[in-house]
PDB file of C-alpha atoms in Angstrom:
ATOM      1  CA  MET A 487      -9.860  33.818  -3.998  1.00  0.00           C
ATOM      2  CA  ALA A 488      -6.428  34.993  -5.072  1.00  0.00           C
ATOM      3  CA  VAL A 489      -5.044  34.098  -1.648  1.00  0.00           C
ATOM      4  CA  ILE A 490      -6.567  30.619  -1.857  1.00  0.00           C
ATOM      5  CA  LEU A 491      -5.198  30.052  -5.362  1.00  0.00           C
ATOM      6  CA  GLY A 492      -1.804  31.304  -4.306  1.00  0.00           C
ATOM      7  CA  GLY A 493      -1.753  28.948  -1.346  1.00  0.00           C
ATOM      8  CA  LEU A 494      -2.840  26.065  -3.547  1.00  0.00           C
ATOM      9  CA  ARG A 495      -0.093  26.792  -6.072  1.00  0.00           C
ATOM     10  CA  GLY A 496       2.421  26.938  -3.247  1.00  0.00           C
ATOM     11  CA  SER A 497       1.281  23.573  -1.905  1.00  0.00           C
ATOM     12  CA  VAL A 498       1.504  21.999  -5.343  1.00  0.00           C
ATOM     13  CA  ALA A 499       4.986  23.428  -5.827  1.00  0.00           C
ATOM     14  CA  ARG A 500       6.160  22.041  -2.481  1.00  0.00           C
ATOM     15  CA  LEU A 501       4.589  18.677  -3.290  1.00  0.00           C
ATOM     16  CA  ARG A 502       6.313  18.620  -6.671  1.00  0.00           C
ATOM     17  CA  THR A 503       9.658  19.470  -5.069  1.00  0.00           C
ATOM     18  CA  ALA A 504       9.285  16.671  -2.540  1.00  0.00           C
ATOM     19  CA  ALA A 505       8.353  14.223  -5.308  1.00  0.00           C
ATOM     20  CA  TRP A 506      11.383  15.270  -7.385  1.00  0.00           C
ATOM     21  CA  LEU A 507      13.662  14.794  -4.377  1.00  0.00           C
ATOM     22  CA  GLY A 508      12.081  11.414  -3.704  1.00  0.00           C
ATOM     23  CA  TRP A 509      12.803  10.298  -7.251  1.00  0.00           C
ATOM     24  CA  GLN A 510      16.432  11.389  -6.925  1.00  0.00           C
ATOM     25  CA  VAL A 511      16.795   9.414  -3.715  1.00  0.00           C
ATOM     26  CA  GLU A 512      15.112   6.321  -5.161  1.00  0.00           C
ATOM     27  CA  GLY A 513      16.880   6.195  -8.509  1.00  0.00           C
ATOM     28  CA  ASN A 514      20.251   7.923  -8.292  1.00  0.00           C
ATOM     29  CA  TRP A 515      22.217   4.902  -7.069  1.00  0.00           C
ATOM     30  CA  ALA A 516      22.224   2.984 -10.369  1.00  0.00           C
ATOM     31  CA  ASP A 517      22.113   3.514 -14.119  1.00  0.00           C
ATOM     32  CA  PRO A 518      18.633   3.335 -15.708  1.00  0.00           C
ATOM     33  CA  LEU A 519      19.020  -0.252 -16.987  1.00  0.00           C
ATOM     34  CA  LEU A 520      20.122  -1.656 -13.631  1.00  0.00           C
ATOM     35  CA  PHE A 521      17.404   0.325 -11.854  1.00  0.00           C
ATOM     36  CA  ALA A 522      14.757  -1.053 -14.241  1.00  0.00           C
ATOM     37  CA  ILE A 523      15.968  -4.619 -13.597  1.00  0.00           C
ATOM     38  CA  TYR A 524      15.815  -3.975  -9.855  1.00  0.00           C
ATOM     39  CA  ILE A 525      12.263  -2.622 -10.073  1.00  0.00           C
ATOM     40  CA  LEU A 526      11.005  -5.492 -12.265  1.00  0.00           C
ATOM     41  CA  ALA A 527      12.776  -8.365 -10.485  1.00  0.00           C
ATOM     42  CA  ARG A 528      10.543  -8.458  -7.411  1.00  0.00           C
ATOM     43  CA  PRO A 529       7.118  -8.518  -9.131  1.00  0.00           C
ATOM     44  CA  LEU A 530       8.412 -11.056 -11.654  1.00  0.00           C
ATOM     45  CA  ALA A 531       9.666 -13.318  -8.867  1.00  0.00           C
ATOM     46  CA  THR A 532       6.403 -12.875  -6.952  1.00  0.00           C
ATOM     47  CA  ALA A 533       4.334 -13.855  -9.982  1.00  0.00           C
ATOM     48  CA  LEU A 534       6.403 -16.976 -10.581  1.00  0.00           C
ATOM     49  CA  ILE A 535       6.258 -18.013  -6.911  1.00  0.00           C
ATOM     50  CA  ILE A 536       2.470 -17.640  -6.811  1.00  0.00           C
ATOM     51  CA  ALA A 537       2.150 -19.650 -10.023  1.00  0.00           C
ATOM     52  CA  ALA A 538       4.378 -22.400  -8.619  1.00  0.00           C
ATOM     53  CA  MET A 539       2.310 -22.538  -5.430  1.00  0.00           C
ATOM     54  CA  TYR A 540      -0.886 -22.836  -7.446  1.00  0.00           C
ATOM     55  CA  ARG A 541       0.469 -25.618  -9.648  1.00  0.00           C
ATOM     56  CA  THR A 542       1.524 -27.495  -6.520  1.00  0.00           C
ATOM     57  CA  VAL A 543      -2.004 -27.540  -5.090  1.00  0.00           C
ATOM     58  CA  ARG A 544      -3.913 -27.672  -8.381  1.00  0.00           C
ATOM     59  CA  GLY A 545      -4.266 -31.412  -8.146  1.00  0.00           C
ATOM     60  CA  HIS A 546      -5.970 -31.050  -4.761  1.00  0.00           C
ATOM     61  CA  GLY A 547      -9.090 -29.344  -6.012  1.00  0.00           C
ATOM     62  CA  ALA A 548      -7.879 -25.764  -6.462  1.00  0.00           C
ATOM     63  CA  ASP A 549     -10.272 -23.838  -8.710  1.00  0.00           C
ATOM     64  CA  PRO A 550      -8.569 -21.835 -11.513  1.00  0.00           C
ATOM     65  CA  VAL A 551     -11.227 -19.111 -11.214  1.00  0.00           C
ATOM     66  CA  VAL A 552     -10.515 -18.713  -7.520  1.00  0.00           C
ATOM     67  CA  PHE A 553      -6.795 -18.530  -8.255  1.00  0.00           C
ATOM     68  CA  VAL A 554      -7.354 -15.603 -10.618  1.00  0.00           C
ATOM     69  CA  GLY A 555      -8.970 -13.654  -7.789  1.00  0.00           C
ATOM     70  CA  PHE A 556      -6.141 -14.337  -5.398  1.00  0.00           C
ATOM     71  CA  TYR A 557      -3.566 -13.508  -8.075  1.00  0.00           C
ATOM     72  CA  VAL A 558      -5.208 -10.119  -8.677  1.00  0.00           C
ATOM     73  CA  ALA A 559      -5.218  -9.379  -4.930  1.00  0.00           C
ATOM     74  CA  ASN A 560      -1.548 -10.336  -4.686  1.00  0.00           C
ATOM     75  CA  ALA A 561      -0.738  -7.985  -7.540  1.00  0.00           C
ATOM     76  CA  PHE A 562      -2.476  -4.980  -5.976  1.00  0.00           C
ATOM     77  CA  HIS A 563      -1.046  -5.751  -2.543  1.00  0.00           C
ATOM     78  CA  ALA A 564       2.210  -4.342  -3.942  1.00  0.00           C
ATOM     79  CA  TYR A 565       0.786  -0.898  -3.206  1.00  0.00           C
ATOM     80  CA  VAL A 566       0.430  -1.780   0.467  1.00  0.00           C
ATOM     81  CA  ASN A 567       3.918  -3.278   0.651  1.00  0.00           C
ATOM     82  CA  THR A 568       5.645  -0.429  -1.175  1.00  0.00           C
ATOM     83  CA  VAL A 569       3.851   2.573   0.301  1.00  0.00           C
ATOM     84  CA  LEU A 570       3.572   1.403   3.912  1.00  0.00           C
ATOM     85  CA  VAL A 571       7.180   0.310   4.264  1.00  0.00           C
ATOM     86  CA  GLY A 572       8.361   3.107   1.980  1.00  0.00           C
ATOM     87  CA  LEU A 573       6.909   6.027   3.936  1.00  0.00           C
ATOM     88  CA  GLY A 574       8.160   4.630   7.223  1.00  0.00           C
ATOM     89  CA  TRP A 575      11.564   4.085   5.664  1.00  0.00           C
ATOM     90  CA  VAL A 576      11.606   7.747   4.547  1.00  0.00           C
ATOM     91  CA  VAL A 577      11.470   8.758   8.209  1.00  0.00           C
ATOM     92  CA  PHE A 578      14.069   6.174   9.128  1.00  0.00           C
ATOM     93  CA  GLU A 579      16.624   7.105   6.453  1.00  0.00           C
ATOM     94  CA  GLU A 580      16.169  10.860   6.881  1.00  0.00           C
ATOM     95  CA  ARG A 581      16.795  10.561  10.624  1.00  0.00           C
ATOM     96  CA  GLU A 582      19.373   7.756  10.782  1.00  0.00           C
ATOM     97  CA  GLU A 583      21.267   7.843   7.467  1.00  0.00           C
ATOM     98  CA  TYR A 584      21.172  11.447   6.284  1.00  0.00           C
ATOM     99  CA  GLU A 585      20.434  13.098   9.673  1.00  0.00           C
ATOM    100  CA  THR A 586      18.261  15.682   7.919  1.00  0.00           C
ATOM    101  CA  LEU A 587      14.861  14.937   9.445  1.00  0.00           C
ATOM    102  CA  LYS A 588      14.882  17.970  11.728  1.00  0.00           C
ATOM    103  CA  TYR A 589      15.669  20.221   8.750  1.00  0.00           C
ATOM    104  CA  VAL A 590      12.820  18.745   6.719  1.00  0.00           C
ATOM    105  CA  TYR A 591      10.487  19.242   9.671  1.00  0.00           C
ATOM    106  CA  ALA A 592      11.488  22.900  10.055  1.00  0.00           C
ATOM    107  CA  SER A 593      11.525  23.685   6.322  1.00  0.00           C
ATOM    108  CA  PRO A 594       8.700  25.488   4.465  1.00  0.00           C
ATOM    109  CA  VAL A 595       7.783  22.178   2.824  1.00  0.00           C
ATOM    110  CA  GLY A 596       6.859  20.621   6.157  1.00  0.00           C
ATOM    111  CA  MET A 597       6.898  16.971   7.136  1.00  0.00           C
ATOM    112  CA  PHE A 598       3.390  16.084   6.007  1.00  0.00           C
ATOM    113  CA  THR A 599       3.812  17.590   2.514  1.00  0.00           C
ATOM    114  CA  TYR A 600       7.262  16.057   2.237  1.00  0.00           C
ATOM    115  CA  LEU A 601       5.877  12.598   2.974  1.00  0.00           C
ATOM    116  CA  ALA A 602       3.029  13.177   0.504  1.00  0.00           C
ATOM    117  CA  GLY A 603       5.518  14.057  -2.220  1.00  0.00           C
ATOM    118  CA  ARG A 604       7.703  11.064  -1.460  1.00  0.00           C
ATOM    119  CA  SER A 605       4.596   8.857  -1.551  1.00  0.00           C
ATOM    120  CA  LEU A 606       4.015   9.801  -5.211  1.00  0.00           C
ATOM    121  CA  VAL A 607       7.263   8.063  -6.134  1.00  0.00           C
ATOM    122  CA  LYS A 608       6.318   5.036  -4.028  1.00  0.00           C
ATOM    123  CA  PHE A 609       2.966   4.835  -5.808  1.00  0.00           C
ATOM    124  CA  ALA A 610       4.687   5.072  -9.199  1.00  0.00           C
ATOM    125  CA  LEU A 611       7.053   2.217  -8.345  1.00  0.00           C
ATOM    126  CA  ALA A 612       4.169   0.147  -6.987  1.00  0.00           C
ATOM    127  CA  THR A 613       2.191   0.766 -10.188  1.00  0.00           C
ATOM    128  CA  VAL A 614       5.074  -0.671 -12.203  1.00  0.00           C
ATOM    129  CA  SER A 615       5.046  -3.694  -9.907  1.00  0.00           C
ATOM    130  CA  VAL A 616       1.280  -4.201 -10.263  1.00  0.00           C
ATOM    131  CA  ALA A 617       1.369  -3.827 -14.053  1.00  0.00           C
ATOM    132  CA  THR A 618       4.300  -6.249 -14.300  1.00  0.00           C
ATOM    133  CA  THR A 619       2.619  -8.867 -12.126  1.00  0.00           C
ATOM    134  CA  LEU A 620      -0.659  -8.672 -14.061  1.00  0.00           C
ATOM    135  CA  GLY A 621       1.172  -8.661 -17.390  1.00  0.00           C
ATOM    136  CA  VAL A 622       3.285 -11.687 -16.517  1.00  0.00           C
ATOM    137  CA  GLY A 623       0.183 -13.489 -15.304  1.00  0.00           C
ATOM    138  CA  TRP A 624      -1.787 -12.688 -18.442  1.00  0.00           C
ATOM    139  CA  PHE A 625       0.850 -13.351 -21.109  1.00  0.00           C
ATOM    140  CA  LEU A 626       3.092 -15.992 -19.519  1.00  0.00           C
ATOM    141  CA  LEU A 627       1.104 -17.814 -16.842  1.00  0.00           C
ATOM    142  CA  GLY A 628      -2.375 -17.865 -18.349  1.00  0.00           C
ATOM    143  CA  VAL A 629      -3.963 -15.945 -15.479  1.00  0.00           C
ATOM    144  CA  ARG A 630      -6.785 -14.358 -17.460  1.00  0.00           C
ATOM    145  CA  TRP A 631     -10.286 -13.052 -17.008  1.00  0.00           C
ATOM    146  CA  ASP A 632     -13.006 -12.043 -19.412  1.00  0.00           C
ATOM    147  CA  PRO A 633     -12.648  -8.301 -20.230  1.00  0.00           C
ATOM    148  CA  ALA A 634     -16.409  -8.225 -20.814  1.00  0.00           C
ATOM    149  CA  HIS A 635     -16.901  -8.786 -17.069  1.00  0.00           C
ATOM    150  CA  VAL A 636     -14.905  -5.693 -16.116  1.00  0.00           C
ATOM    151  CA  ARG A 637     -17.131  -2.974 -14.620  1.00  0.00           C
ATOM    152  CA  TRP A 638     -15.119   0.171 -15.042  1.00  0.00           C
ATOM    153  CA  LEU A 639     -16.989   2.670 -12.885  1.00  0.00           C
ATOM    154  CA  PRO A 640     -17.100   0.646  -9.640  1.00  0.00           C
ATOM    155  CA  LEU A 641     -13.580  -0.594 -10.417  1.00  0.00           C
ATOM    156  CA  ALA A 642     -12.314   2.997 -10.640  1.00  0.00           C
ATOM    157  CA  PHE A 643     -14.009   3.877  -7.342  1.00  0.00           C
ATOM    158  CA  SER A 644     -12.554   0.758  -5.713  1.00  0.00           C
ATOM    159  CA  ILE A 645      -9.016   1.521  -6.857  1.00  0.00           C
ATOM    160  CA  ALA A 646      -9.281   5.150  -5.730  1.00  0.00           C
ATOM    161  CA  ALA A 647     -10.595   4.154  -2.289  1.00  0.00           C
ATOM    162  CA  GLY A 648      -7.966   1.439  -1.882  1.00  0.00           C
ATOM    163  CA  LEU A 649      -5.100   3.730  -2.836  1.00  0.00           C
ATOM    164  CA  ALA A 650      -6.381   6.444  -0.493  1.00  0.00           C
ATOM    165  CA  SER A 651      -6.549   3.931   2.373  1.00  0.00           C
ATOM    166  CA  THR A 652      -3.019   2.804   1.575  1.00  0.00           C
ATOM    167  CA  LEU A 653      -1.763   6.390   1.611  1.00  0.00           C
ATOM    168  CA  PHE A 654      -3.385   7.244   4.935  1.00  0.00           C
ATOM    169  CA  LEU A 655      -2.140   4.071   6.596  1.00  0.00           C
ATOM    170  CA  GLY A 656       1.296   4.968   5.239  1.00  0.00           C
ATOM    171  CA  PHE A 657       1.030   8.361   6.940  1.00  0.00           C
ATOM    172  CA  LEU A 658      -0.029   6.713  10.199  1.00  0.00           C
ATOM    173  CA  LEU A 659       2.923   4.329  10.133  1.00  0.00           C
ATOM    174  CA  ALA A 660       5.281   7.156   9.193  1.00  0.00           C
ATOM    175  CA  GLY A 661       4.046   9.056  12.235  1.00  0.00           C
ATOM    176  CA  TRP A 662       4.556   5.970  14.367  1.00  0.00           C
ATOM    177  CA  SER A 663       8.085   5.696  12.953  1.00  0.00           C
ATOM    178  CA  LEU A 664       8.766   9.231  14.188  1.00  0.00           C
ATOM    179  CA  VAL A 665       8.187   7.979  17.730  1.00  0.00           C
ATOM    180  CA  LEU A 666       9.927   4.630  17.354  1.00  0.00           C
ATOM    181  CA  THR A 667      13.657   4.167  16.879  1.00  0.00           C
ATOM    182  CA  ARG A 668      15.259   0.875  15.891  1.00  0.00           C
ATOM    183  CA  THR A 669      12.010  -1.051  16.121  1.00  0.00           C
ATOM    184  CA  ALA A 670      10.434   1.018  13.342  1.00  0.00           C
ATOM    185  CA  MET A 671      11.269  -1.390  10.528  1.00  0.00           C
ATOM    186  CA  VAL A 672      10.006  -4.383  12.512  1.00  0.00           C
ATOM    187  CA  ALA A 673       6.701  -2.584  13.070  1.00  0.00           C
ATOM    188  CA  LEU A 674       6.408  -1.642   9.390  1.00  0.00           C
ATOM    189  CA  GLU A 675       7.160  -5.112   8.089  1.00  0.00           C
ATOM    190  CA  GLY A 676       4.851  -6.636  10.677  1.00  0.00           C
ATOM    191  CA  THR A 677       1.991  -4.378   9.632  1.00  0.00           C
ATOM    192  CA  THR A 678       2.316  -5.258   5.945  1.00  0.00           C
ATOM    193  CA  LEU A 679       2.538  -8.953   6.798  1.00  0.00           C
ATOM    194  CA  GLY A 680      -0.523  -8.624   9.016  1.00  0.00           C
ATOM    195  CA  ALA A 681      -2.466  -6.982   6.193  1.00  0.00           C
ATOM    196  CA  TYR A 682      -1.350  -9.774   3.868  1.00  0.00           C
ATOM    197  CA  LEU A 683      -2.673 -12.451   6.191  1.00  0.00           C
ATOM    198  CA  LEU A 684      -5.785 -10.679   7.494  1.00  0.00           C
ATOM    199  CA  CYS A 685      -7.307  -9.144   4.377  1.00  0.00           C
ATOM    200  CA  GLY A 686      -7.949 -12.180   2.226  1.00  0.00           C
ATOM    201  CA  VAL A 687      -5.015 -11.847  -0.137  1.00  0.00           C
ATOM    202  CA  ILE A 688      -4.065 -15.520  -0.271  1.00  0.00           C
ATOM    203  CA  PHE A 689      -6.938 -17.262   1.529  1.00  0.00           C
ATOM    204  CA  PRO A 690     -10.553 -16.391   2.444  1.00  0.00           C
ATOM    205  CA  ILE A 691     -11.068 -14.620   5.739  1.00  0.00           C
ATOM    206  CA  ASP A 692     -13.419 -17.481   6.680  1.00  0.00           C
ATOM    207  CA  LEU A 693     -10.318 -19.425   7.725  1.00  0.00           C
ATOM    208  CA  LEU A 694      -9.387 -16.831  10.347  1.00  0.00           C
ATOM    209  CA  PRO A 695     -10.409 -17.178  14.016  1.00  0.00           C
ATOM    210  CA  LEU A 696     -13.588 -15.251  14.761  1.00  0.00           C
ATOM    211  CA  PRO A 697     -11.929 -12.218  16.494  1.00  0.00           C
ATOM    212  CA  LEU A 698      -9.466 -11.824  13.615  1.00  0.00           C
ATOM    213  CA  ARG A 699     -12.317 -12.239  11.135  1.00  0.00           C
ATOM    214  CA  TRP A 700     -14.119  -9.260  12.648  1.00  0.00           C
ATOM    215  CA  LEU A 701     -10.871  -7.283  12.602  1.00  0.00           C
ATOM    216  CA  ALA A 702     -10.386  -8.141   8.940  1.00  0.00           C
ATOM    217  CA  MET A 703     -13.872  -6.900   8.079  1.00  0.00           C
ATOM    218  CA  GLY A 704     -13.063  -3.586   9.718  1.00  0.00           C
ATOM    219  CA  LEU A 705     -10.081  -3.015   7.435  1.00  0.00           C
ATOM    220  CA  PRO A 706     -10.638  -1.302   4.071  1.00  0.00           C
ATOM    221  CA  PHE A 707      -8.147  -3.576   2.316  1.00  0.00           C
ATOM    222  CA  THR A 708     -10.392  -6.605   2.818  1.00  0.00           C
ATOM    223  CA  TRP A 709     -13.204  -4.849   0.955  1.00  0.00           C
ATOM    224  CA  TRP A 710     -10.759  -3.437  -1.605  1.00  0.00           C
ATOM    225  CA  TYR A 711      -9.474  -6.841  -2.641  1.00  0.00           C
ATOM    226  CA  GLU A 712     -13.002  -8.211  -2.748  1.00  0.00           C
ATOM    227  CA  ALA A 713     -14.089  -5.291  -4.976  1.00  0.00           C
ATOM    228  CA  LEU A 714     -11.130  -5.847  -7.294  1.00  0.00           C
ATOM    229  CA  ARG A 715     -12.042  -9.489  -7.703  1.00  0.00           C
ATOM    230  CA  ARG A 716     -15.677  -8.679  -8.474  1.00  0.00           C
ATOM    231  CA  PHE A 717     -15.248  -5.693 -10.761  1.00  0.00           C
ATOM    232  CA  LEU A 718     -12.022  -6.717 -12.521  1.00  0.00           C
ATOM    233  CA  ALA A 719     -12.005 -10.524 -12.574  1.00  0.00           C
ATOM    234  CA  GLY A 720     -15.797 -10.887 -12.583  1.00  0.00           C
ATOM    235  CA  HIS A 721     -16.272 -12.926  -9.399  1.00  0.00           C
ATOM    236  CA  GLY A 722     -15.858 -12.541  -5.669  1.00  0.00           C
ATOM    237  CA  THR A 723     -14.561 -14.730  -2.882  1.00  0.00           C
ATOM    238  CA  ARG A 724     -16.609 -17.700  -1.843  1.00  0.00           C
ATOM    239  CA  GLY A 725     -17.808 -18.008   1.724  1.00  0.00           C
ATOM    240  CA  LEU A 726     -18.425 -15.109   4.060  1.00  0.00           C
ATOM    241  CA  MET A 727     -17.797 -12.322   1.545  1.00  0.00           C
ATOM    242  CA  GLN A 728     -20.217 -13.948  -0.870  1.00  0.00           C
ATOM    243  CA  ARG A 729     -23.100 -12.886   1.399  1.00  0.00           C
ATOM    244  CA  PHE A 730     -22.536  -9.233   0.525  1.00  0.00           C
ATOM    245  CA  SER A 731     -23.945  -7.723  -2.648  1.00  0.00           C
ATOM    246  CA  ASP A 732     -21.835  -5.520  -4.916  1.00  0.00           C
ATOM    247  CA  PRO A 733     -23.376  -2.258  -3.595  1.00  0.00           C
ATOM    248  CA  GLN A 734     -22.739  -3.437  -0.026  1.00  0.00           C
ATOM    249  CA  VAL A 735     -19.095  -4.164  -0.839  1.00  0.00           C
ATOM    250  CA  LEU A 736     -18.703  -0.664  -2.276  1.00  0.00           C
ATOM    251  CA  LEU A 737     -20.510   0.854   0.699  1.00  0.00           C
ATOM    252  CA  TRP A 738     -18.311  -0.887   3.249  1.00  0.00           C
ATOM    253  CA  LEU A 739     -15.214  -0.037   1.220  1.00  0.00           C
ATOM    254  CA  GLY A 740     -16.185   3.637   1.294  1.00  0.00           C
ATOM    255  CA  VAL A 741     -17.142   3.648   4.978  1.00  0.00           C
ATOM    256  CA  THR A 742     -14.003   1.863   6.191  1.00  0.00           C
ATOM    257  CA  SER A 743     -11.789   3.985   3.925  1.00  0.00           C
ATOM    258  CA  LEU A 744     -13.294   7.208   5.276  1.00  0.00           C
ATOM    259  CA  GLY A 745     -12.991   6.043   8.868  1.00  0.00           C
ATOM    260  CA  PHE A 746      -9.457   4.914   8.200  1.00  0.00           C
ATOM    261  CA  ALA A 747      -8.559   8.314   6.734  1.00  0.00           C
ATOM    262  CA  LEU A 748      -9.907  10.214   9.748  1.00  0.00           C
ATOM    263  CA  VAL A 749      -8.165   7.976  12.276  1.00  0.00           C
ATOM    264  CA  ALA A 750      -4.887   7.923  10.330  1.00  0.00           C
ATOM    265  CA  ARG A 751      -4.747  11.699   9.857  1.00  0.00           C
ATOM    266  CA  SER A 752      -5.361  12.502  13.504  1.00  0.00           C
ATOM    267  CA  GLY A 753      -3.045   9.660  14.530  1.00  0.00           C
ATOM    268  CA  TYR A 754      -0.203  10.955  12.375  1.00  0.00           C
ATOM    269  CA  PHE A 755      -0.291  14.436  13.907  1.00  0.00           C
ATOM    270  CA  ALA A 756      -0.591  12.953  17.408  1.00  0.00           C
ATOM    271  CA  PHE A 757       2.531  10.858  16.757  1.00  0.00           C
ATOM    272  CA  GLU A 758       4.309  13.883  15.306  1.00  0.00           C
ATOM    273  CA  ARG A 759       3.608  15.960  18.412  1.00  0.00           C
ATOM    274  CA  ARG A 760       4.716  13.077  20.613  1.00  0.00           C
ATOM    275  CA  ALA A 761       7.969  12.710  18.673  1.00  0.00           C
ATOM    276  CA  ARG A 762       8.648  16.428  19.095  1.00  0.00           C
ATOM    277  CA  VAL A 763       8.058  16.209  22.851  1.00  0.00           C
ATOM    278  CA  LEU A 764      10.356  13.171  23.153  1.00  0.00           C
ATOM    279  CA  GLY A 765      13.073  14.778  21.034  1.00  0.00           C
ATOM    280  CA  ARG A 766      12.972  12.010  18.433  1.00  0.00           C
ATOM    281  CA  LEU A 767      13.186  14.307  15.394  1.00  0.00           C
ATOM    282  CA  ASP A 768      16.972  14.513  15.646  1.00  0.00           C
ATOM    283  CA  GLN A 769      17.723  11.402  17.692  1.00  0.00           C
ATOM    284  CA  THR A 770      19.931   8.821  16.012  1.00  0.00           C
ATOM    285  CA  THR A 771      20.771   5.315  17.206  1.00  0.00           C
ATOM    286  CA  LEU A 772      23.702   4.531  14.865  1.00  0.00           C
ATOM    287  CA  PHE A 773      21.518   1.792  13.411  1.00  0.00           C
TER     288      PHE A 773
END
């Protein structure tokens, strides 16, 4: 037991060190006021753009209730954007800019723990973005829902499952970035854009071609956004997702999240081994 507790304390210490280093990297380039403006500018702009888009189509039969659901999904999609691109960018900047990736890999912290620690900072920044977007929507844009319709227990499970899926996909893309070189950022941005279009963030998945619709239903983010709409805003998406009951949505969210975690974990270590074989841990491209 003492050995297990000692190992656990060591892991937590390494994770905390990686998180502290991640915060220094993220925030040491500007004074606190400028950094706060930088962090808040993007979610504020996103909220205003979404509101402008809605007002443009409101006269064409757009339902305000439906808009609330899509606004909530857009807000929480900040986690996917920030963590997925962020973890891949950690690999990219450590290898290309600082040329320290091989030292991180060989250090006692280890690459996987280092990425986990850096992800904590990404999640914190994304949480600020989500809170800002929801706050701007509620207080400035009139994007509101009845608090009495919030179901806290399934909502908490949904958020936990969605964040876990985001983290594991971030690990998978970080592993892929270890193998890739200059094309890493294109792959990362393309994946986040694909998730944005496939998972029902801005339009129902009913509008997708049938093969893409099946792909969307196999992704945990599709069920995550649907769960957020039901358990936070009080209503789901009309059309195909409406056929599923609340317990079925939670079940599929859990199943796809678990499957995603298993595939992503094994995929990350497979990519890591491949990068070591190819000599990509210390390869730079002067990008």
